[in-house]
């Protein structure tokens, strides 16, 4: 009889399979493929393969792979296709070599599969036998299928990007390295999948996978990746401002298996984007400006101002963040009625419990737009973030008791300039209209009414932390709030006449205008505060109170000037980037006409210049220089420059000490490119007084 058939070797043909599966960028020895698409295996046998030979190629996932649980797939090239939806065929046979084509099911569980080959009664296990199977946006049968190739390049394959931060009227981009292909990132994602304890069958479904990942990126319930901290003191960890990408965070987490300190919303969103793109789920970072954190789901945020126009953040449970960053992930929602496929919002920043855990989403963006907020998951929370109304209350002391009166209602201020990085270019794309219908349109009103019917109706009572003295009469009105409309055409504009450089006086201007003819007397109160991006007041910097006379359609400008000594101490004391917040209240005498206006502006900074060639050759060294001139009037203490270039060099920190006004610092790094294509270098400078200076530059690497 013939000798038993044995396997003498398996070639995973990475150089052929990976480019076809768009996985050639992963920095890993193993084969990485996407589901629902064929890949080739070259098997060498001890002798030629005969028709009578028994042969099975087996893929197992999990601790104890079993056929009846669907966690073991056994494929015979000559038998009927497997019921699991996997396919195998002989592509080519020559002598002792056999080329097999394997196609996994487009709904197979995502994860690490161990491959072995059974011939007769012997089992052959190759080296690096683990094959990584990912979601596949290139495959029409996969629920994460994304049609447009440019979009797949951006939302799945782009490992660098921008996250938009700042405030509604001074938006800027913060470069972020997602780095989903870097060393051990894929393994960190696989470790998180195991840590999630999702049943293997649930790992087919991007809805459950994205939901558990939104929980695992924060450390709150499960010792996940990042510990959130908004205290302004980060001495026992890394300040959230100092990260320039996800790679260092995920590598540290995977190595230590302990939460990394510290994150704030853009860090959580950056890391979640990395994990989603790494697993093959199209993902983007989404920034919502003036993001409501409405703690009691009544679609209303109360803002309390004292008689100087200063925000009293201690009085309100609700808050409005200058910006909040979350993620959209792309998938079909087979668990929902038709019409809710496409982008789904998920959020890893720990804010509110959902089903007892700090997790959020996936919530269909279309459901937010339509007001269909009862659909899973967390629709009411996301809806409130972009659609809440703001009610301003004035708190006055009257005979030792607090009296609260309603100033005005603002229905258009929350959820503006919703932003993400544009596809294929370094530009901001405004996606507000994906989240909400145009303000004031009939569709918007219908959506609002639908949402309000699922969210309990608002009762107009000021909700302070304590029952404050005098309470305003209750307006029992379940209709959505109406915008306060001015009787006299009263308008307020807040501007700065000089750039807001730290160390210079802040030259602010409040412009008051009335459209109606006649002469008017206006009481104006304007205040300036420093606040963190979550709306927390860090310092009161001063106020103006004036009574101004306006003769018919004219305007008056009231300057508000803040000297550097007033605010520089706070800049140095807080480890966050703080913003300049101006509030103005105008009351027209003789008519019941009041208006409240808020503006938040970021400081202006001198730039970091990056000098390097435009092109460089693979594996050949070049020098990259970082130059920063302190054009401010103040010394910058403890300057730290953080730089990273994916595929060029690992994250590096230069400690630069103190930098006097007018002085220049220069740091150089020698780069040796390891991958071809367009690569980005990101630099970030932080000092005791400034936190938000960053720069990026691209270089093309050729062979």
XYZ file of C-alpha atoms in Angstrom:
703
model
C 0.000 0.000 0.000
C 0.992 3.558 -0.494
C 2.766 5.520 2.204
C 0.494 7.725 4.330
C 0.022 11.237 3.017
C 1.772 13.774 5.217
C 2.108 17.540 5.025
C 5.707 18.745 4.892
C 5.037 22.494 4.825
C 2.580 25.339 4.364
C 3.301 28.683 2.747
C 0.848 31.416 3.705
C 1.842 33.394 0.578
C 1.700 36.681 2.483
C 3.202 38.737 -0.344
C 0.343 37.603 -2.603
C -2.563 37.514 -0.125
C -1.968 40.648 1.942
C -2.015 43.265 -0.865
C -5.247 41.738 -2.186
C -6.809 41.886 1.267
C -5.457 45.401 1.981
C -3.596 44.048 5.003
C 0.010 44.448 3.827
C 0.572 47.379 6.213
C 0.121 45.288 9.399
C 3.422 44.908 11.206
C 3.037 41.215 12.103
C 4.534 37.848 11.088
C 1.159 36.143 10.717
C -1.236 36.117 7.792
C -3.957 38.773 8.124
C -6.989 38.429 5.819
C -10.479 39.906 5.552
C -13.631 37.841 5.639
C -15.603 36.850 2.544
C -12.610 37.182 0.201
C -10.447 34.322 -1.189
C -6.849 33.791 -0.037
C -4.304 31.196 -1.179
C -2.393 28.553 0.777
C 0.427 26.555 -0.749
C 0.669 23.085 0.827
C 3.597 20.731 0.255
C 2.930 17.012 0.739
C 5.195 14.008 1.246
C 3.918 12.620 -2.074
C 1.480 13.458 -4.813
C -2.138 13.997 -3.715
C -4.531 11.232 -4.878
C -8.292 11.208 -5.270
C -8.627 8.654 -2.471
C -6.603 10.691 0.067
C -8.355 12.122 3.093
C -7.571 15.820 3.490
C -9.135 18.511 5.683
C -7.991 22.088 6.240
C -9.232 23.195 9.668
C -9.705 26.693 11.090
C -10.487 26.925 14.791
C -11.257 29.969 16.930
C -11.430 30.256 20.730
C -10.243 27.986 23.559
C -11.822 24.688 22.440
C -12.895 24.930 18.807
C -15.922 22.707 18.119
C -17.802 22.042 14.912
C -21.270 22.073 16.460
C -20.593 25.502 18.001
C -19.460 26.939 14.683
C -15.999 27.638 16.103
C -14.264 24.943 14.079
C -14.486 24.909 10.308
C -13.200 21.782 8.558
C -12.804 22.142 4.795
C -12.319 19.337 2.321
C -11.389 20.569 -1.175
C -13.335 17.740 -2.809
C -16.516 17.720 -0.743
C -19.655 19.792 -0.847
C -19.176 23.331 0.477
C -19.268 23.634 4.245
C -22.587 24.779 5.779
C -20.737 27.529 7.634
C -20.430 29.530 4.426
C -16.666 28.907 4.069
C -15.387 27.610 0.728
C -12.238 25.800 -0.381
C -11.032 24.635 -3.773
C -7.868 23.360 -5.416
C -6.490 26.212 -7.501
C -3.465 24.357 -8.877
C -1.680 21.035 -8.449
C 1.825 20.154 -9.513
C 3.705 17.168 -8.152
C 3.813 17.290 -4.371
C 2.622 20.909 -4.284
C -0.999 21.930 -4.020
C -2.353 25.487 -4.169
C -5.613 25.874 -2.271
C -8.009 28.815 -2.394
C -9.943 29.457 0.820
C -12.834 31.918 1.219
C -14.202 32.551 4.683
C -17.838 33.384 5.272
C -18.581 37.138 5.056
C -20.285 36.747 8.444
C -17.603 34.654 10.161
C -16.584 35.666 13.701
C -13.643 38.087 13.605
C -10.495 37.087 15.468
C -7.484 34.763 15.538
C -7.935 31.366 13.917
C -5.535 28.486 14.376
C -4.920 26.565 11.189
C -4.045 22.875 10.981
C -4.234 20.289 8.236
C -5.463 16.749 8.813
C -4.378 13.976 6.428
C -5.622 10.539 7.358
C -4.982 10.363 11.085
C -2.083 12.836 11.287
C -2.455 16.538 12.053
C 0.082 19.068 10.805
C 0.429 22.379 12.655
C 2.524 25.011 10.858
C 4.623 27.721 12.499
C 2.786 31.064 12.993
C -0.338 28.994 12.439
C -2.600 31.772 13.628
C -4.479 33.544 10.868
C -6.108 36.859 11.760
C -9.559 37.351 10.215
C -10.941 40.898 10.022
C -14.120 42.718 8.981
C -14.191 43.454 5.249
C -15.506 46.782 3.913
C -14.414 45.627 0.403
C -16.841 42.684 0.392
C -20.477 43.249 -0.559
C -21.607 40.331 1.591
C -20.090 41.885 4.739
C -22.352 44.183 6.793
C -19.517 46.756 7.010
C -19.286 47.004 3.187
C -18.452 50.559 2.096
C -18.835 51.254 -1.581
C -16.438 54.086 -2.351
C -12.726 53.244 -2.584
C -11.633 56.748 -1.504
C -13.766 56.390 1.631
C -12.263 52.976 2.407
C -8.791 54.495 2.079
C -9.723 57.231 4.551
C -11.879 55.408 7.082
C -10.087 52.036 7.166
C -6.537 52.417 5.860
C -5.503 55.968 6.802
C -3.312 55.724 9.901
C -3.022 59.487 10.476
C -5.655 62.168 10.728
C -6.981 65.276 12.414
C -9.334 65.719 15.331
C -11.179 69.034 15.450
C -11.151 70.907 18.748
C -11.352 74.493 20.036
C -14.719 76.183 20.121
C -17.595 76.841 17.735
C -16.068 80.111 16.558
C -12.426 79.140 16.666
C -12.148 75.608 15.360
C -8.699 74.159 14.829
C -7.388 70.708 14.058
C -5.211 68.627 16.308
C -3.136 66.080 14.360
C -3.547 62.502 15.608
C -1.678 59.335 14.676
C -4.080 56.402 14.682
C -1.310 53.922 13.860
C -3.581 50.896 13.483
C -0.843 48.978 11.619
C 1.977 49.549 14.136
C 3.637 46.817 16.136
C 1.361 44.913 18.574
C -1.710 47.120 17.902
C -3.588 44.268 16.184
C -2.704 41.963 19.085
C -3.924 44.596 21.546
C -7.273 44.651 19.685
C -7.477 40.841 19.812
C -6.687 40.965 23.533
C -9.548 43.464 24.004
C -11.934 41.174 22.088
C -11.015 38.363 24.488
C -11.308 40.693 27.467
C -14.801 41.704 26.337
C -15.975 38.117 26.950
C -18.211 38.445 23.897
C -19.469 35.025 22.859
C -17.754 33.981 19.624
C -21.017 34.136 17.676
C -21.385 37.797 18.707
C -17.982 38.568 17.196
C -19.543 38.348 13.740
C -21.538 41.471 14.415
C -20.010 44.966 14.240
C -22.925 46.282 16.345
C -21.891 44.254 19.398
C -18.160 44.584 18.685
C -18.302 48.395 18.436
C -20.500 48.615 21.546
C -18.144 46.569 23.746
C -15.141 48.487 22.419
C -16.802 51.779 23.399
C -16.914 50.330 26.934
C -13.376 48.891 26.920
C -11.586 52.042 25.773
C -12.493 53.727 29.080
C -11.297 52.117 32.314
C -14.470 52.735 34.295
C -16.079 49.308 34.606
C -13.578 46.881 33.229
C -10.017 48.161 33.715
C -10.073 49.173 30.073
C -7.504 51.099 28.062
C -7.654 54.680 29.390
C -8.484 56.376 32.647
C -10.361 59.648 32.163
C -9.242 62.683 34.161
C -10.570 66.246 33.896
C -9.135 67.550 37.178
C -6.380 69.727 35.719
C -3.751 67.761 37.643
C -2.003 64.918 35.809
C 1.172 64.570 37.842
C 0.869 60.788 38.260
C 0.344 60.082 34.567
C 0.484 61.700 31.133
C -1.562 64.852 30.592
C -4.295 64.236 27.981
C -2.832 67.214 26.055
C 0.510 65.422 25.658
C -0.618 62.457 23.551
C -0.128 62.760 19.798
C -1.579 59.415 18.830
C -2.989 56.079 19.944
C 0.103 53.921 19.436
C 1.958 54.643 22.685
C -1.324 54.280 24.627
C -2.329 50.902 23.169
C 1.216 49.521 23.331
C 1.537 50.504 26.990
C -1.880 49.027 27.781
C -1.137 45.756 25.991
C 2.188 45.414 27.766
C 1.000 46.285 31.292
C -2.650 45.093 30.975
C -3.489 48.082 33.192
C -5.343 51.322 32.342
C -3.153 54.087 30.932
C -3.336 57.529 32.596
C -4.938 59.887 31.368
C -7.552 60.527 28.685
C -10.095 63.181 27.717
C -12.675 62.943 24.951
C -10.421 63.355 21.879
C -7.988 60.770 23.286
C -10.806 58.240 23.844
C -12.099 58.923 20.317
C -8.635 58.654 18.749
C -7.988 55.291 20.415
C -11.440 53.971 19.496
C -10.864 54.975 15.840
C -7.569 53.056 15.888
C -9.275 49.907 17.226
C -12.174 50.094 14.765
C -9.942 50.686 11.725
C -7.573 47.970 12.909
C -10.435 45.434 13.061
C -11.715 46.594 9.649
C -14.786 48.619 10.685
C -14.819 51.983 8.838
C -14.570 54.732 11.436
C -14.184 58.495 11.762
C -13.715 60.978 14.625
C -16.665 63.333 14.984
C -16.503 66.630 16.884
C -19.665 68.297 18.113
C -19.231 71.954 19.102
C -21.283 73.300 22.037
C -22.041 69.745 23.039
C -24.791 69.484 25.628
C -24.349 67.170 28.516
C -27.944 67.003 29.556
C -27.979 64.900 32.684
C -31.714 64.446 33.059
C -32.728 63.821 29.462
C -35.138 66.739 29.241
C -33.480 68.295 26.186
C -32.708 71.384 28.199
C -29.519 72.800 29.617
C -29.717 75.475 32.297
C -27.025 78.147 32.458
C -26.844 80.321 35.572
C -25.233 83.778 35.439
C -24.560 86.094 38.357
C -25.177 89.835 38.149
C -21.728 90.376 36.573
C -22.620 87.998 33.770
C -20.258 85.336 35.095
C -21.231 81.721 34.605
C -21.837 79.935 37.909
C -20.907 76.399 37.031
C -21.390 75.188 40.610
C -25.148 75.648 40.312
C -26.017 73.466 37.381
C -26.059 69.704 36.949
C -25.962 70.127 33.186
C -22.953 71.324 31.282
C -22.119 72.453 27.785
C -18.725 71.349 26.519
C -17.002 73.657 24.001
C -16.536 70.509 21.987
C -16.973 66.801 22.458
C -15.432 64.125 20.248
C -16.962 60.719 19.573
C -16.896 58.267 16.649
C -19.030 57.226 13.746
C -18.706 53.640 12.511
C -20.142 52.383 9.223
C -22.366 49.293 9.053
C -25.730 47.871 8.047
C -28.139 47.593 10.984
C -29.749 44.217 10.344
C -31.168 44.395 13.903
C -33.295 47.474 13.102
C -36.146 48.345 10.733
C -35.012 49.496 7.283
C -33.544 52.964 6.830
C -30.934 53.077 9.581
C -27.870 51.653 7.825
C -24.733 53.740 7.400
C -22.978 55.821 10.058
C -23.585 54.899 13.697
C -22.423 57.036 16.632
C -20.361 55.356 19.357
C -18.670 57.123 22.261
C -15.931 55.853 24.566
C -15.773 58.907 26.841
C -17.313 57.843 30.156
C -20.289 60.175 30.677
C -23.482 58.269 31.447
C -24.236 54.626 32.220
C -25.950 52.637 29.486
C -27.327 49.259 30.574
C -25.271 49.683 33.735
C -21.926 50.196 31.974
C -20.062 53.244 30.641
C -20.651 52.536 26.966
C -22.474 54.430 24.252
C -23.881 53.383 20.876
C -23.995 52.332 18.169
C -26.802 54.813 17.562
C -27.826 55.356 13.921
C -26.992 58.913 12.872
C -30.167 58.836 10.750
C -32.201 58.068 13.901
C -30.728 61.167 15.544
C -31.725 63.253 12.523
C -35.257 61.815 12.425
C -35.789 62.042 16.186
C -36.363 58.269 16.315
C -34.454 58.200 19.570
C -35.918 54.982 21.030
C -33.886 52.790 18.660
C -30.849 51.065 20.203
C -28.506 52.254 21.463
C -28.469 55.471 23.551
C -30.380 57.618 21.057
C -31.783 60.037 23.629
C -28.325 60.814 24.978
C -26.790 61.483 21.550
C -29.890 63.435 20.487
C -29.595 65.745 23.499
C -25.881 66.322 22.842
C -26.668 67.893 19.466
C -30.182 69.290 19.985
C -30.732 70.497 23.543
C -32.005 74.020 24.167
C -30.178 76.440 26.447
C -32.018 78.470 29.050
C -30.209 81.381 30.703
C -31.131 82.304 34.277
C -29.995 85.380 36.194
C -29.211 84.847 39.882
C -29.425 87.954 42.092
C -29.136 88.402 45.824
C -32.278 90.049 47.175
C -32.218 90.650 50.943
C -29.867 87.732 51.493
C -31.966 85.302 49.424
C -31.263 84.213 45.896
C -33.748 85.299 43.315
C -33.660 83.548 39.956
C -35.228 85.044 36.843
C -35.264 83.742 33.317
C -33.144 85.788 30.909
C -33.533 84.114 27.525
C -33.759 80.862 25.618
C -31.392 79.859 22.857
C -32.495 76.968 20.614
C -29.781 77.045 17.961
C -26.596 77.201 19.971
C -26.153 73.522 20.835
C -24.725 71.064 18.324
C -23.090 73.301 15.724
C -20.355 72.745 13.126
C -20.328 68.975 13.645
C -16.969 68.158 12.052
C -14.820 65.343 10.761
C -11.743 65.138 8.555
C -12.647 65.204 4.858
C -12.007 62.112 2.732
C -8.581 62.153 1.107
C -7.602 65.682 2.157
C -6.556 67.623 5.236
C -9.716 69.666 5.400
C -12.615 69.930 7.792
C -15.875 68.488 6.519
C -19.036 69.789 8.154
C -21.477 66.902 8.716
C -24.070 68.790 10.802
C -26.765 68.034 8.207
C -26.204 64.287 8.654
C -27.083 64.699 12.338
C -29.889 67.264 12.100
C -32.215 68.909 9.594
C -31.611 72.615 8.864
C -32.595 74.779 11.865
C -36.130 76.068 11.571
C -37.120 73.736 8.715
C -40.357 71.792 8.966
C -38.446 68.500 9.036
C -36.411 69.773 11.967
C -39.558 70.705 13.907
C -41.125 67.306 13.196
C -37.957 65.539 14.325
C -37.850 67.641 17.486
C -41.487 66.881 18.280
C -40.983 63.173 17.689
C -37.907 63.132 19.934
C -39.631 65.211 22.615
C -42.469 62.694 22.764
C -39.971 59.994 23.778
C -37.956 62.231 26.096
C -39.899 63.450 29.060
C -41.405 66.901 28.558
C -39.512 69.860 29.931
C -40.974 71.677 32.886
C -39.672 75.210 33.134
C -38.206 75.338 36.612
C -34.643 76.456 37.214
C -32.852 73.322 38.327
C -30.169 74.534 40.680
C -28.156 72.374 43.092
C -30.273 73.694 45.942
C -33.816 75.026 46.064
C -32.767 78.607 45.546
C -34.876 81.182 47.372
C -37.361 82.470 44.904
C -38.592 80.087 42.221
C -40.047 81.301 38.941
C -43.588 80.226 38.047
C -43.685 76.856 36.325
C -44.440 76.979 32.619
C -46.105 73.663 32.050
C -45.395 73.371 28.380
C -44.344 70.091 26.778
C -43.744 71.805 23.409
C -40.086 72.296 22.460
C -38.787 75.635 23.734
C -39.153 78.729 21.584
C -36.183 80.896 20.761
C -36.282 84.270 22.535
C -36.994 86.816 19.808
C -35.956 90.401 20.422
C -38.591 93.135 20.177
C -36.093 95.843 19.270
C -33.797 93.823 17.041
C -31.169 93.831 19.780
C -27.872 92.216 18.733
C -24.597 91.554 20.523
C -21.276 90.743 18.906
C -18.143 89.730 20.784
C -14.772 90.128 19.054
C -11.112 90.572 19.854
C -9.198 93.455 18.273
C -5.750 91.873 18.767
C -4.632 88.224 18.585
C -5.012 86.553 21.984
C -1.325 85.855 22.668
C -0.542 84.541 26.166
C 1.399 87.291 27.961
C -0.366 90.123 26.104
C -3.432 92.056 27.283
C -6.641 90.450 26.001
C -8.299 93.185 23.956
C -11.981 92.271 23.728
C -14.874 94.223 22.317
C -18.619 93.911 22.910
C -20.707 95.515 20.159
C -24.357 96.299 20.891
C -26.760 97.123 18.109
C -30.473 97.914 17.923
C -32.436 97.698 14.686
C -35.518 99.705 15.726
C -35.539 103.493 15.237
C -35.852 105.726 18.303
C -33.606 106.230 21.300
C -32.899 103.352 23.637
C -31.126 102.863 26.926
C -29.395 99.506 27.324
C -27.926 98.017 30.481
C -24.900 95.993 29.417
C -22.967 93.529 31.522
C -19.964 91.753 30.064
C -17.622 89.333 31.781
C -14.492 87.429 30.882
C -13.590 84.035 32.348
C -11.087 81.296 31.666
C -12.671 77.897 31.181
C -11.619 74.384 30.283
C -13.209 72.751 27.227
C -15.802 71.009 29.414
C -17.163 74.420 30.402
C -15.588 74.350 33.860
C -14.723 77.876 35.025
C -11.046 78.131 36.004
C -10.911 81.884 36.774
C -12.951 85.095 36.674
C -10.909 87.762 34.883
C -13.104 90.825 35.220
C -16.292 92.453 34.009
C -17.762 95.685 32.691
C -21.162 97.111 33.629
C -22.391 100.090 31.643
C -25.579 101.838 30.732
C -25.403 102.946 27.118
C -27.631 105.179 25.018
C -28.361 104.126 21.453
C -29.957 106.487 18.926
C -31.909 104.412 16.380
C -30.163 101.904 14.139
C -26.657 102.548 15.453
C -24.138 100.457 17.346
C -21.839 101.034 20.304
C -18.617 99.265 21.188
C -17.655 98.596 24.772
C -14.040 97.483 25.313
C -13.233 94.766 27.847
C -9.524 94.582 28.580
C -7.767 91.941 30.650
C -4.151 92.422 31.727
C -1.703 89.471 31.573
C -1.123 89.403 35.360
C -4.821 88.645 35.800
C -4.731 85.390 33.838
C -1.134 84.135 33.414
C -1.165 82.483 36.853
C -4.164 80.360 35.903
C -2.551 79.325 32.589
C 0.452 78.046 34.532
C -1.590 76.404 37.316
C -3.867 74.285 35.124
C -2.458 71.431 33.055
C -5.242 71.716 30.454
C -5.572 74.079 27.545
C -7.855 76.849 28.765
C -10.035 79.078 26.636
C -11.186 82.677 26.942
C -14.919 82.795 27.622
C -16.895 86.034 27.265
C -20.533 86.404 28.314
C -22.623 89.506 27.647
C -26.118 90.338 28.895
C -28.022 93.282 27.439
C -31.337 94.544 28.797
C -33.239 97.284 26.994
C -34.906 99.613 29.492
C -38.626 100.222 29.213
C -39.340 97.080 27.146
C -38.976 93.519 28.309
C -36.077 92.814 25.980
C -33.103 90.799 27.211
C -30.389 89.028 25.289
C -27.559 86.746 26.391
C -24.562 85.950 24.230
C -21.528 83.744 24.899
C -18.312 83.364 22.912
C -15.370 81.103 23.587
C -12.029 81.807 21.940
C -8.736 79.992 22.128
C -5.391 81.682 22.635
C -3.161 82.313 19.616
C 0.319 80.762 19.563
C 3.514 81.057 17.537
C 3.972 78.115 15.125
C 6.322 75.115 15.153
C 8.227 74.808 11.857
C 9.169 71.360 10.558
C 12.098 71.243 8.107
C 12.857 68.155 6.014
C 13.052 67.054 2.365
C 9.810 66.580 0.430
C 10.879 63.104 -0.704
C 13.184 60.459 0.737
C 14.299 56.982 -0.230
C 13.285 53.806 1.610
C 15.875 52.740 4.236
C 18.002 55.836 3.621
C 18.474 58.286 6.474
C 17.377 61.907 6.365
C 17.271 64.660 8.989
C 14.087 66.250 10.265
C 14.391 69.528 12.231
C 11.816 71.136 14.504
C 12.155 74.884 15.050
C 10.169 77.022 17.456
C 10.656 80.723 18.134
C 9.095 82.105 21.290
C 7.419 85.237 19.897
C 5.455 85.748 23.122
C 6.230 88.413 25.736
C 6.644 85.774 28.430
C 9.154 83.033 29.044
C 7.881 79.507 28.462
C 8.921 77.179 31.279
C 9.593 73.431 31.049
C 9.189 73.215 27.279
C 8.627 69.693 26.035
C 8.522 68.762 22.379
C 6.823 65.470 21.479
C 7.342 64.132 17.948
C 6.231 60.993 16.117
C 6.398 59.774 12.535
C 4.696 56.457 11.746
C 7.018 54.287 9.662
C 9.847 56.791 10.292
C 10.586 56.917 14.032
C 8.983 56.091 17.372
C 7.450 58.744 19.579
C 10.270 60.882 21.018
C 10.221 63.606 23.670
C 12.780 66.431 23.828
C 13.014 68.267 27.144
C 13.950 71.821 26.215
C 13.901 73.583 29.586
C 12.886 77.249 29.675
C 12.632 79.417 26.593
C 12.984 83.183 27.041
C 11.035 85.624 24.811
C 12.632 85.940 21.372
C 14.721 82.775 21.777
C 14.681 79.916 19.273
C 14.848 76.215 20.005
C 15.826 73.611 17.464
C 15.639 69.811 17.768
C 16.679 67.277 15.174
C 15.831 63.674 14.647
C 17.392 61.237 12.180
C 14.740 59.287 10.317
C 15.092 56.012 8.491
C 11.932 55.261 6.515
C 10.700 51.654 6.749
C 7.591 51.950 4.533
C 6.817 53.607 1.209
C 4.054 56.109 0.510
C 3.070 59.439 2.022
C 4.117 59.646 5.690
C 3.296 62.324 8.224
C 5.402 63.780 10.976
C 3.547 65.241 13.941
C 5.014 67.601 16.548
C 3.506 68.998 19.723
C 4.904 71.543 22.157
C 3.781 71.944 25.725
C 5.070 74.254 28.424
C 3.823 75.374 31.825
C 2.006 78.320 30.211
C 0.871 76.859 26.857
C -0.500 73.434 25.978
C -1.956 73.487 22.509
C 0.768 74.087 19.919
C 1.060 71.399 17.265
C 2.235 70.989 13.690
C 2.382 68.301 11.030
C 4.151 67.828 7.724
C 4.110 65.145 5.040
C 6.959 63.448 3.199
C 6.806 60.975 0.334
C 8.929 57.833 0.706
C 9.864 56.064 -2.544
C 11.786 52.876 -3.320
